[in-house]
mmCIF file of C-alpha atoms and ligand atoms in Angstrom:
data_model
loop_
_atom_site.group_PDB
_atom_site.id
_atom_site.type_symbol
_atom_site.label_atom_id
_atom_site.label_comp_id
_atom_site.label_asym_id
_atom_site.label_seq_id
_atom_site.Cartn_x
_atom_site.Cartn_y
_atom_site.Cartn_z
ATOM 1 C CA MET A 1 68.818 -18.553 -78.668
ATOM 2 C CA ILE A 2 70.537 -15.168 -78.626
ATOM 3 C CA ASP A 3 71.804 -15.570 -82.211
ATOM 4 C CA ASP A 4 68.360 -16.773 -83.383
ATOM 5 C CA ASP A 5 67.598 -14.463 -86.296
ATOM 6 C CA ARG A 6 64.133 -15.805 -87.147
ATOM 7 C CA PRO A 7 61.591 -12.969 -86.872
ATOM 8 C CA ASP A 8 59.417 -13.230 -83.740
ATOM 9 C CA LEU A 9 55.713 -13.662 -84.542
ATOM 10 C CA LEU A 10 54.847 -12.055 -81.177
ATOM 11 C CA SER A 11 56.629 -8.809 -82.079
ATOM 12 C CA PHE A 12 54.636 -8.286 -85.287
ATOM 13 C CA THR A 13 51.545 -6.096 -85.268
ATOM 14 C CA PRO A 14 48.508 -7.987 -86.615
ATOM 15 C CA THR A 15 48.970 -6.294 -90.026
ATOM 16 C CA GLU A 16 52.675 -7.195 -90.138
ATOM 17 C CA LEU A 17 51.927 -10.743 -89.029
ATOM 18 C CA ARG A 18 49.382 -11.189 -91.809
ATOM 19 C CA SER A 19 51.691 -9.966 -94.520
ATOM 20 C CA ALA A 20 54.750 -11.924 -93.302
ATOM 21 C CA VAL A 21 52.818 -15.175 -92.866
ATOM 22 C CA GLU A 22 50.889 -14.682 -96.135
ATOM 23 C CA GLU A 23 54.173 -14.195 -97.976
ATOM 24 C CA HIS A 24 55.614 -17.300 -96.305
ATOM 25 C CA PHE A 25 52.692 -19.511 -97.363
ATOM 26 C CA ARG A 26 52.497 -17.976 -100.832
ATOM 27 C CA SER A 27 56.127 -18.866 -101.448
ATOM 28 C CA ARG A 28 55.262 -22.424 -100.420
ATOM 29 C CA GLY A 29 52.203 -22.612 -102.700
ATOM 30 C CA GLN A 30 49.830 -22.879 -99.747
ATOM 31 C CA PRO A 31 46.235 -21.560 -99.756
ATOM 32 C CA GLY A 32 45.390 -18.157 -98.262
ATOM 33 C CA TYR A 33 43.409 -19.577 -95.339
ATOM 34 C CA ARG A 34 46.634 -20.901 -93.780
ATOM 35 C CA THR A 35 47.305 -17.313 -92.658
ATOM 36 C CA ASP A 36 43.903 -17.158 -90.918
ATOM 37 C CA GLN A 37 44.745 -20.386 -89.146
ATOM 38 C CA VAL A 38 48.075 -19.061 -87.849
ATOM 39 C CA GLU A 39 46.456 -15.793 -86.837
ATOM 40 C CA ARG A 40 43.875 -17.678 -84.764
ATOM 41 C CA TRP A 41 46.539 -19.845 -83.158
ATOM 42 C CA ILE A 42 48.581 -16.815 -82.133
ATOM 43 C CA TYR A 43 45.837 -14.468 -80.867
ATOM 44 C CA GLU A 44 43.169 -16.922 -79.675
ATOM 45 C CA GLY A 45 44.992 -20.202 -79.130
ATOM 46 C CA LEU A 46 48.038 -18.511 -77.527
ATOM 47 C CA ALA A 47 50.217 -21.096 -79.284
ATOM 48 C CA ARG A 48 53.812 -21.176 -78.109
ATOM 49 C CA SER A 49 55.090 -23.136 -81.062
ATOM 50 C CA PRO A 50 53.893 -24.105 -84.549
ATOM 51 C CA SER A 51 53.810 -27.721 -83.273
ATOM 52 C CA GLU A 52 50.599 -26.736 -81.389
ATOM 53 C CA MET A 53 48.896 -25.624 -84.629
ATOM 54 C CA THR A 54 47.177 -28.955 -85.149
ATOM 55 C CA ASP A 55 45.109 -27.969 -88.182
ATOM 56 C CA LEU A 56 48.256 -27.248 -90.226
ATOM 57 C CA PRO A 57 49.867 -30.131 -92.110
ATOM 58 C CA ALA A 58 52.991 -31.440 -90.327
ATOM 59 C CA GLU A 59 55.360 -30.159 -93.018
ATOM 60 C CA GLU A 60 53.820 -26.673 -92.792
ATOM 61 C CA ARG A 61 54.279 -26.636 -89.019
ATOM 62 C CA GLU A 62 57.932 -27.468 -89.532
ATOM 63 C CA ALA A 63 58.384 -24.882 -92.269
ATOM 64 C CA LEU A 64 56.741 -22.223 -90.101
ATOM 65 C CA ASP A 65 59.079 -23.127 -87.252
ATOM 66 C CA ARG A 66 62.100 -22.766 -89.547
ATOM 67 C CA ALA A 67 60.922 -19.341 -90.693
ATOM 68 C CA PHE A 68 59.646 -17.751 -87.451
ATOM 69 C CA ARG A 69 60.027 -17.985 -83.711
ATOM 70 C CA ILE A 70 57.461 -17.391 -80.972
ATOM 71 C CA ALA A 71 59.552 -15.932 -78.184
ATOM 72 C CA GLU A 72 57.333 -16.153 -75.117
ATOM 73 C CA PRO A 73 59.160 -15.737 -71.788
ATOM 74 C CA GLU A 74 59.620 -18.747 -69.500
ATOM 75 C CA THR A 75 58.518 -18.766 -65.865
ATOM 76 C CA ALA A 76 61.521 -18.297 -63.564
ATOM 77 C CA MET A 77 59.390 -17.948 -60.447
ATOM 78 C CA VAL A 78 55.763 -17.467 -59.424
ATOM 79 C CA GLN A 79 54.579 -16.267 -56.022
ATOM 80 C CA VAL A 80 50.993 -15.931 -54.805
ATOM 81 C CA SER A 81 50.325 -13.406 -52.051
ATOM 82 C CA GLU A 82 47.915 -13.941 -49.148
ATOM 83 C CA ASP A 83 45.673 -11.296 -50.762
ATOM 84 C CA GLY A 84 45.595 -13.129 -54.101
ATOM 85 C CA THR A 85 48.149 -10.940 -55.910
ATOM 86 C CA VAL A 86 50.307 -13.083 -58.192
ATOM 87 C CA LYS A 87 53.830 -12.151 -59.112
ATOM 88 C CA HIS A 88 55.654 -13.768 -62.016
ATOM 89 C CA LEU A 89 59.337 -13.488 -62.694
ATOM 90 C CA TRP A 90 60.002 -14.224 -66.369
ATOM 91 C CA ARG A 91 63.212 -15.399 -67.956
ATOM 92 C CA LEU A 92 63.740 -14.003 -71.465
ATOM 93 C CA ALA A 93 65.623 -15.776 -74.272
ATOM 94 C CA ASP A 94 68.979 -14.262 -73.240
ATOM 95 C CA GLY A 95 68.469 -15.047 -69.545
ATOM 96 C CA GLU A 96 67.363 -11.511 -68.617
ATOM 97 C CA LEU A 97 64.710 -11.409 -65.862
ATOM 98 C CA VAL A 98 61.572 -9.230 -65.812
ATOM 99 C CA GLU A 99 58.444 -9.343 -63.708
ATOM 100 C CA SER A 100 54.712 -8.896 -64.017
ATOM 101 C CA VAL A 101 51.951 -8.853 -61.406
ATOM 102 C CA LEU A 102 48.318 -10.023 -61.575
ATOM 103 C CA ILE A 103 46.039 -8.102 -59.235
ATOM 104 C CA PRO A 104 42.569 -9.557 -58.716
ATOM 105 C CA THR A 105 39.834 -7.317 -57.315
ATOM 106 C CA GLN A 106 36.103 -7.992 -57.144
ATOM 107 C CA ARG A 107 35.307 -6.806 -60.645
ATOM 108 C CA ARG A 108 38.669 -6.870 -62.383
ATOM 109 C CA LEU A 109 41.807 -8.800 -63.035
ATOM 110 C CA THR A 110 44.556 -6.282 -63.722
ATOM 111 C CA LEU A 111 47.916 -7.253 -65.181
ATOM 112 C CA CYS A 112 50.928 -5.038 -64.510
ATOM 113 C CA ILE A 113 53.671 -5.551 -67.107
ATOM 114 C CA SER A 114 57.299 -4.502 -67.576
ATOM 115 C CA SER A 115 58.544 -2.556 -70.574
ATOM 116 C CA GLN A 116 62.316 -2.629 -69.914
ATOM 117 C CA ALA A 117 64.772 -4.840 -68.041
ATOM 118 C CA GLY A 118 65.734 -2.335 -65.362
ATOM 119 C CA CYS A 119 65.267 1.411 -65.806
ATOM 120 C CA ALA A 120 67.624 4.282 -66.585
ATOM 121 C CA MET A 121 65.593 6.984 -64.809
ATOM 122 C CA GLY A 122 67.087 6.596 -61.341
ATOM 123 C CA CYS A 123 64.096 7.786 -59.287
ATOM 124 C CA THR A 124 65.307 7.793 -55.700
ATOM 125 C CA PHE A 125 62.255 6.012 -54.215
ATOM 126 C CA CYS A 126 62.185 3.125 -56.713
ATOM 127 C CA ALA A 127 63.945 -0.230 -56.421
ATOM 128 C CA THR A 128 64.080 -0.619 -60.212
ATOM 129 C CA GLY A 129 65.685 2.817 -60.487
ATOM 130 C CA TRP A 130 68.445 1.828 -58.079
ATOM 131 C CA GLY A 131 69.104 -1.370 -60.028
ATOM 132 C CA GLY A 132 70.007 0.516 -63.228
ATOM 133 C CA PHE A 133 69.183 -0.247 -66.860
ATOM 134 C CA ASP A 134 69.912 -3.545 -68.599
ATOM 135 C CA ARG A 135 68.093 -3.442 -71.927
ATOM 136 C CA GLN A 136 64.937 -2.617 -73.838
ATOM 137 C CA LEU A 137 62.258 -5.285 -74.149
ATOM 138 C CA THR A 138 60.954 -6.164 -77.600
ATOM 139 C CA ALA A 139 57.242 -5.800 -78.389
ATOM 140 C CA GLY A 140 57.033 -9.605 -78.290
ATOM 141 C CA GLU A 141 58.583 -9.738 -74.823
ATOM 142 C CA ILE A 142 56.053 -7.180 -73.560
ATOM 143 C CA VAL A 143 53.120 -8.987 -75.169
ATOM 144 C CA GLY A 144 54.585 -12.340 -74.071
ATOM 145 C CA GLN A 145 54.054 -11.383 -70.421
ATOM 146 C CA TYR A 146 50.347 -10.911 -71.200
ATOM 147 C CA ARG A 147 50.033 -14.238 -73.038
ATOM 148 C CA ALA A 148 51.825 -16.230 -70.364
ATOM 149 C CA SER A 149 49.876 -14.488 -67.571
ATOM 150 C CA ARG A 150 46.576 -15.092 -69.355
ATOM 151 C CA ARG A 151 47.418 -18.777 -69.655
ATOM 152 C CA TRP A 152 48.336 -18.922 -65.956
ATOM 153 C CA ALA A 153 45.072 -17.136 -65.026
ATOM 154 C CA ASP A 154 43.057 -19.639 -67.140
ATOM 155 C CA GLU A 155 44.787 -22.618 -65.587
ATOM 156 C CA ASN A 156 44.295 -21.283 -62.061
ATOM 157 C CA ASP A 157 40.581 -20.469 -62.282
ATOM 158 C CA HIS A 158 40.888 -16.723 -62.525
ATOM 159 C CA GLY A 159 38.650 -14.829 -64.905
ATOM 160 C CA PRO A 160 39.971 -13.148 -68.039
ATOM 161 C CA ILE A 161 42.500 -10.343 -67.680
ATOM 162 C CA SER A 162 40.353 -7.201 -67.873
ATOM 163 C CA ASN A 163 42.945 -4.423 -67.564
ATOM 164 C CA ILE A 164 46.617 -3.949 -68.388
ATOM 165 C CA VAL A 165 48.904 -1.348 -66.816
ATOM 166 C CA TYR A 166 52.472 -0.591 -67.931
ATOM 167 C CA MET A 167 53.593 -0.153 -64.325
ATOM 168 C CA GLY A 168 56.099 -2.953 -63.882
ATOM 169 C CA MET A 169 59.789 -2.463 -64.460
ATOM 170 C CA GLY A 170 61.012 0.261 -66.745
ATOM 171 C CA GLU A 171 59.869 3.505 -68.311
ATOM 172 C CA PRO A 172 57.524 2.610 -71.199
ATOM 173 C CA LEU A 173 57.905 5.949 -72.971
ATOM 174 C CA SER A 174 61.687 5.462 -73.107
ATOM 175 C CA ASN A 175 61.037 2.305 -75.142
ATOM 176 C CA ARG A 176 58.516 3.658 -77.624
ATOM 177 C CA LYS A 177 59.904 1.574 -80.488
ATOM 178 C CA ALA A 178 58.548 -1.539 -78.776
ATOM 179 C CA VAL A 179 55.777 -0.059 -76.617
ATOM 180 C CA HIS A 180 53.809 1.472 -79.524
ATOM 181 C CA PRO A 181 53.554 -1.844 -81.413
ATOM 182 C CA SER A 182 52.866 -3.712 -78.152
ATOM 183 C CA LEU A 183 49.828 -1.460 -77.569
ATOM 184 C CA THR A 184 48.590 -2.149 -81.104
ATOM 185 C CA ILE A 185 49.103 -5.893 -80.672
ATOM 186 C CA LEU A 186 47.315 -6.100 -77.302
ATOM 187 C CA ASN A 187 44.452 -3.984 -78.612
ATOM 188 C CA GLN A 188 43.964 -5.258 -82.174
ATOM 189 C CA GLY A 189 45.428 -8.748 -81.860
ATOM 190 C CA TYR A 190 44.334 -9.917 -78.408
ATOM 191 C CA GLY A 191 41.266 -7.659 -78.207
ATOM 192 C CA VAL A 192 42.062 -5.745 -75.002
ATOM 193 C CA GLY A 193 40.097 -2.465 -75.154
ATOM 194 C CA ALA A 194 42.260 0.652 -75.410
ATOM 195 C CA ARG A 195 40.461 2.225 -72.436
ATOM 196 C CA ARG A 196 41.504 -0.775 -70.385
ATOM 197 C CA ILE A 197 45.200 -0.249 -71.088
ATOM 198 C CA THR A 198 47.148 2.338 -69.064
ATOM 199 C CA VAL A 199 50.643 3.547 -69.852
ATOM 200 C CA SER A 200 52.420 4.890 -66.769
ATOM 201 C CA THR A 201 55.209 7.397 -67.282
ATOM 202 C CA VAL A 202 57.519 9.417 -65.101
ATOM 203 C CA GLY A 203 57.137 12.305 -67.561
ATOM 204 C CA VAL A 204 58.789 11.616 -70.921
ATOM 205 C CA VAL A 205 57.245 14.563 -72.758
ATOM 206 C CA PRO A 206 57.778 13.481 -76.410
ATOM 207 C CA GLY A 207 56.257 10.109 -75.550
ATOM 208 C CA ILE A 208 53.183 11.726 -73.979
ATOM 209 C CA ILE A 209 52.677 13.782 -77.139
ATOM 210 C CA GLU A 210 53.024 10.700 -79.346
ATOM 211 C CA LEU A 211 50.466 8.880 -77.227
ATOM 212 C CA ALA A 212 48.100 11.867 -77.459
ATOM 213 C CA GLU A 213 48.376 11.663 -81.241
ATOM 214 C CA ARG A 214 47.344 8.020 -81.417
ATOM 215 C CA PRO A 215 43.719 7.523 -82.424
ATOM 216 C CA GLU A 216 43.018 4.894 -79.744
ATOM 217 C CA GLN A 217 42.011 5.960 -76.252
ATOM 218 C CA PHE A 218 44.820 4.425 -74.266
ATOM 219 C CA ARG A 219 44.984 5.841 -70.766
ATOM 220 C CA LEU A 220 47.870 7.726 -69.273
ATOM 221 C CA ALA A 221 49.136 7.652 -65.694
ATOM 222 C CA LEU A 222 51.657 10.311 -64.783
ATOM 223 C CA SER A 223 53.909 9.529 -61.835
ATOM 224 C CA LEU A 224 53.843 12.986 -60.297
ATOM 225 C CA HIS A 225 54.890 12.443 -56.658
ATOM 226 C CA ALA A 226 55.401 16.180 -56.031
ATOM 227 C CA PRO A 227 53.521 19.282 -57.196
ATOM 228 C CA ASP A 228 56.528 21.592 -57.582
ATOM 229 C CA SER A 229 59.722 21.340 -59.638
ATOM 230 C CA GLU A 230 62.148 21.586 -56.742
ATOM 231 C CA LEU A 231 60.733 18.740 -54.679
ATOM 232 C CA ARG A 232 59.987 16.672 -57.779
ATOM 233 C CA GLY A 233 63.563 17.134 -58.986
ATOM 234 C CA SER A 234 64.879 15.707 -55.713
ATOM 235 C CA LEU A 235 62.920 12.486 -56.333
ATOM 236 C CA ILE A 236 62.932 12.231 -60.134
ATOM 237 C CA PRO A 237 66.091 13.141 -62.093
ATOM 238 C CA LEU A 238 64.053 13.461 -65.345
ATOM 239 C CA GLU A 239 62.419 16.585 -63.881
ATOM 240 C CA LYS A 240 65.575 18.471 -64.889
ATOM 241 C CA ARG A 241 65.180 17.459 -68.546
ATOM 242 C CA HIS A 242 61.394 17.861 -68.721
ATOM 243 C CA PRO A 243 60.409 20.311 -65.951
ATOM 244 C CA LEU A 244 56.852 20.443 -64.621
ATOM 245 C CA PRO A 245 55.629 23.425 -66.730
ATOM 246 C CA GLU A 246 56.616 21.600 -69.953
ATOM 247 C CA LEU A 247 55.130 18.383 -68.630
ATOM 248 C CA VAL A 248 51.815 20.019 -67.771
ATOM 249 C CA GLU A 249 51.592 21.456 -71.303
ATOM 250 C CA ALA A 250 52.041 17.963 -72.719
ATOM 251 C CA LEU A 251 49.347 16.665 -70.369
ATOM 252 C CA GLU A 252 47.008 19.422 -71.546
ATOM 253 C CA ARG A 253 47.581 18.290 -75.121
ATOM 254 C CA PHE A 254 46.820 14.737 -74.095
ATOM 255 C CA GLU A 255 43.638 15.827 -72.365
ATOM 256 C CA GLU A 256 42.551 18.005 -75.288
ATOM 257 C CA ALA A 257 42.973 15.064 -77.651
ATOM 258 C CA GLY A 258 39.640 14.016 -76.149
ATOM 259 C CA GLY A 259 38.182 11.153 -74.175
ATOM 260 C CA LYS A 260 41.524 10.332 -72.705
ATOM 261 C CA ARG A 261 41.687 10.232 -68.979
ATOM 262 C CA ILE A 262 44.824 11.093 -67.016
ATOM 263 C CA THR A 263 45.675 9.722 -63.595
ATOM 264 C CA PHE A 264 48.274 11.217 -61.283
ATOM 265 C CA GLU A 265 50.190 8.666 -59.246
ATOM 266 C CA TYR A 266 51.368 10.168 -55.971
ATOM 267 C CA THR A 267 53.489 7.879 -53.785
ATOM 268 C CA MET A 268 53.317 9.197 -50.245
ATOM 269 C CA ILE A 269 56.648 9.157 -48.413
ATOM 270 C CA ASP A 270 56.683 10.105 -44.752
ATOM 271 C CA GLY A 271 58.233 13.546 -44.193
ATOM 272 C CA VAL A 272 59.345 13.817 -47.845
ATOM 273 C CA ASN A 273 56.352 14.777 -50.010
ATOM 274 C CA ASP A 274 53.407 14.666 -47.613
ATOM 275 C CA ALA A 275 53.354 18.194 -46.105
ATOM 276 C CA LEU A 276 49.796 19.511 -45.898
ATOM 277 C CA GLU A 277 50.842 22.681 -47.777
ATOM 278 C CA LEU A 278 51.331 20.543 -50.882
ATOM 279 C CA ILE A 279 47.623 19.711 -51.120
ATOM 280 C CA GLY A 280 46.731 23.103 -52.655
ATOM 281 C CA PRO A 281 49.299 23.038 -55.484
ATOM 282 C CA LEU A 282 48.546 19.365 -56.151
ATOM 283 C CA ALA A 283 44.823 20.129 -56.443
ATOM 284 C CA GLN A 284 45.590 22.986 -58.857
ATOM 285 C CA LEU A 285 47.613 20.733 -61.158
ATOM 286 C CA ALA A 286 44.943 18.027 -61.068
ATOM 287 C CA GLU A 287 42.283 20.585 -61.931
ATOM 288 C CA ARG A 288 44.285 21.951 -64.862
ATOM 289 C CA VAL A 289 44.384 18.633 -66.672
ATOM 290 C CA ASP A 290 41.258 17.135 -65.093
ATOM 291 C CA ALA A 291 43.310 14.334 -63.536
ATOM 292 C CA PHE A 292 42.191 11.657 -61.134
ATOM 293 C CA VAL A 293 44.643 11.350 -58.223
ATOM 294 C CA ASN A 294 45.812 8.009 -56.845
ATOM 295 C CA LEU A 295 47.521 8.263 -53.462
ATOM 296 C CA ILE A 296 49.823 5.287 -52.879
ATOM 297 C CA PRO A 297 51.604 4.527 -49.600
ATOM 298 C CA PHE A 298 55.345 4.320 -50.260
ATOM 299 C CA ASN A 299 56.602 0.744 -50.304
ATOM 300 C CA PRO A 300 59.932 0.625 -48.425
ATOM 301 C CA ILE A 301 62.963 -0.375 -50.494
ATOM 302 C CA PRO A 302 66.379 -1.618 -49.357
ATOM 303 C CA TYR A 303 68.252 1.462 -50.609
ATOM 304 C CA GLN A 304 66.531 4.177 -48.553
ATOM 305 C CA ASP A 305 65.376 4.380 -44.947
ATOM 306 C CA TRP A 306 62.152 6.172 -45.903
ATOM 307 C CA GLY A 307 58.773 4.946 -44.710
ATOM 308 C CA PRO A 308 55.195 5.392 -45.927
ATOM 309 C CA SER A 309 53.123 8.354 -44.761
ATOM 310 C CA SER A 310 50.765 7.461 -41.909
ATOM 311 C CA PRO A 311 47.197 6.454 -42.828
ATOM 312 C CA VAL A 312 46.027 9.598 -41.001
ATOM 313 C CA ARG A 313 48.196 11.790 -43.246
ATOM 314 C CA ILE A 314 47.151 9.952 -46.404
ATOM 315 C CA ASN A 315 43.487 10.423 -45.481
ATOM 316 C CA ALA A 316 44.102 14.111 -44.758
ATOM 317 C CA PHE A 317 45.533 14.430 -48.291
ATOM 318 C CA ALA A 318 42.576 12.583 -49.780
ATOM 319 C CA ASP A 319 40.072 14.734 -47.865
ATOM 320 C CA GLY A 320 41.909 17.951 -48.756
ATOM 321 C CA LEU A 321 41.905 17.064 -52.447
ATOM 322 C CA SER A 322 38.273 16.065 -52.546
ATOM 323 C CA ALA A 323 37.268 19.214 -50.661
ATOM 324 C CA ARG A 324 38.848 21.082 -53.584
ATOM 325 C CA GLY A 325 36.779 19.085 -56.063
ATOM 326 C CA VAL A 326 39.502 16.635 -57.135
ATOM 327 C CA ALA A 327 38.596 12.979 -57.709
ATOM 328 C CA VAL A 328 40.939 10.955 -55.528
ATOM 329 C CA ALA A 329 41.457 7.357 -54.375
ATOM 330 C CA VAL A 330 43.778 5.858 -51.807
ATOM 331 C CA ARG A 331 45.332 2.788 -53.338
ATOM 332 C CA GLU A 332 45.975 -0.058 -50.977
ATOM 333 C CA THR A 333 49.329 -1.760 -51.211
ATOM 334 C CA ARG A 334 48.801 -5.200 -52.691
ATOM 335 C CA GLY A 335 51.004 -8.232 -52.338
ATOM 336 C CA ARG A 336 53.268 -6.721 -49.717
ATOM 337 C CA ASP A 337 54.237 -10.186 -48.406
ATOM 338 C CA ILE A 338 55.655 -11.111 -51.836
ATOM 339 C CA ASP A 339 57.270 -7.742 -52.623
ATOM 340 C CA ALA A 340 54.835 -7.097 -55.447
ATOM 341 C CA ALA A 341 55.869 -3.442 -55.764
ATOM 342 C CA CYS A 342 57.719 -2.139 -58.779
ATOM 343 C CA GLY A 343 61.056 -3.879 -59.293
ATOM 344 C CA GLN A 344 61.271 -5.623 -55.965
ATOM 345 C CA LEU A 345 60.992 -9.321 -56.774
ATOM 346 C CA ARG A 346 63.721 -9.116 -59.375
ATOM 347 C CA GLY A 347 65.930 -7.207 -56.944
ATOM 348 C CA HIS A 348 65.522 -9.876 -54.287
ATOM 349 C CA THR A 349 66.026 -12.694 -56.743
ATOM 350 C CA LEU A 350 69.247 -11.218 -58.048
ATOM 351 C CA VAL A 351 70.468 -11.001 -54.452
ATOM 352 C CA GLN A 352 69.508 -14.663 -53.959
ATOM 353 C CA ILE A 353 71.265 -15.668 -57.161
ATOM 354 C CA GLU A 354 74.395 -13.856 -56.046
ATOM 355 C CA LYS A 355 74.214 -15.835 -52.823
ATOM 356 C CA GLY A 356 74.102 -19.052 -54.835
ATOM 357 C CA ALA A 357 70.402 -19.903 -54.680
ATOM 358 C CA THR A 358 68.763 -20.506 -58.049
ATOM 359 C CA PRO A 359 65.127 -19.581 -58.615
ATOM 360 C CA THR A 360 62.935 -22.454 -59.853
HETATM 361 N N1 SAH B 1 58.383 4.052 -65.098
HETATM 362 C C1 SAH B 1 56.991 4.218 -65.035
HETATM 363 C C2 SAH B 1 56.215 2.923 -64.796
HETATM 364 C C3 SAH B 1 56.798 1.947 -63.819
HETATM 365 S S1 SAH B 1 56.835 2.451 -62.135
HETATM 366 C C4 SAH B 1 56.627 5.252 -63.988
HETATM 367 O O1 SAH B 1 57.487 5.633 -63.208
HETATM 368 O O2 SAH B 1 55.489 5.690 -63.998
HETATM 369 C C5 SAH B 1 55.147 2.179 -61.647
HETATM 370 C C6 SAH B 1 54.714 3.028 -60.474
HETATM 371 O O3 SAH B 1 55.305 2.549 -59.244
HETATM 372 C C7 SAH B 1 55.109 4.475 -60.598
HETATM 373 O O4 SAH B 1 54.019 5.322 -60.305
HETATM 374 C C8 SAH B 1 56.193 4.598 -59.563
HETATM 375 O O5 SAH B 1 56.333 5.894 -59.132
HETATM 376 C C9 SAH B 1 55.710 3.651 -58.475
HETATM 377 N N2 SAH B 1 56.735 3.265 -57.500
HETATM 378 C C10 SAH B 1 58.029 3.025 -57.718
HETATM 379 N N3 SAH B 1 58.660 2.697 -56.562
HETATM 380 C C11 SAH B 1 57.718 2.731 -55.595
HETATM 381 C C12 SAH B 1 57.748 2.481 -54.182
HETATM 382 N N4 SAH B 1 58.859 2.104 -53.562
HETATM 383 N N5 SAH B 1 56.586 2.608 -53.489
HETATM 384 C C13 SAH B 1 55.437 2.954 -54.121
HETATM 385 N N6 SAH B 1 55.354 3.207 -55.453
HETATM 386 C C14 SAH B 1 56.485 3.100 -56.175
HETATM 387 FE FE1 SF4 B 2 61.973 3.973 -63.661
HETATM 388 FE FE2 SF4 B 2 59.396 4.394 -63.012
HETATM 389 FE FE3 SF4 B 2 61.141 3.416 -61.206
HETATM 390 FE FE4 SF4 B 2 61.368 5.959 -61.988
HETATM 391 S S1 SF4 B 2 59.627 5.038 -60.881
HETATM 392 S S2 SF4 B 2 63.061 4.494 -61.782
HETATM 393 S S3 SF4 B 2 60.779 5.790 -64.119
HETATM 394 S S4 SF4 B 2 60.473 2.408 -63.075
#
């Protein structure tokens, strides 16, 4: 399928889809309502092929299939954690593997999706970073993870997916060509509210500014992990290209754009970024851009012998921040038994494949 040059219906924004499909039917002398039918099948019916579009005449289903593809990823592996977290490994048309995670909580079902196969950023605490960069995902491959996960959730008696976070593999703001349309498609096509979609970035400044300029209120999570440039630079190579002062200015612009909430992600690594003296500077940064702080225990990876900060230390951070008026939450690690942290399932699977085992 790699040399398949049919345009992918899943990569079109709703406006593009309408005009391409309208044009297709017009050239075939078909009535205008055929486009409405296809639109419904894509966004509501989650059709994977025109053959499922049962209210189209057979010859129109075939013609649609000749003109367009619907490139939804296939399931390479699914794992359900003891705590209900569900991890999918998806196989894309060229065999590339990416993952997504469904995280059920009492009131929500959050889907964490990937935006790239691998990641070029090389953060030293991240399994995906160590694995290197393979390729960009298309908008359709990003949206395809949502469609396939929604179908799985329906079939397995979960509620609807309420929230989407771009926190799987890859740096979304290094793939803006696909991520911008994917946001539009999820929001306008599939009806996921902008405030329920969070883009997580390690600090790609031009991308943050572009997101600030969008009219929708998508949320931003900034993977901060350290409140000063020196320490941050030792964890995140991008800090050298977009140092903290520049980053904070971009965050201020995002915040000033109005109604857009920023979250700081702070992964707590024992003896690396959890000194109590860091609480003050972290609180100052959070105050400047009115950020909510998520403290996340580090999830050990095969490439480093680091461990998570102790619960006592994490609580001391949380208490210190809230005493300074910062809104803070300690995020529990979900799905630890299935390696549901960023980039880990794919890493393990590639090791298994190298050893000769094939995932189902
Ligand atoms: N590239 C984007 C989004 C994907 S990473 C970003 O960095 O924000 C999603 C989140 O997982 C980020 O906050 C990242 O810092 C965090 N993360 C990566 N490796 C981790 C690990 N081993 N333990 C805990 N969090 C980790
Ligand atoms: Fe890439 Fe995010 Fe991992 Fe850094 S933390 S290597 S940006 S996926």
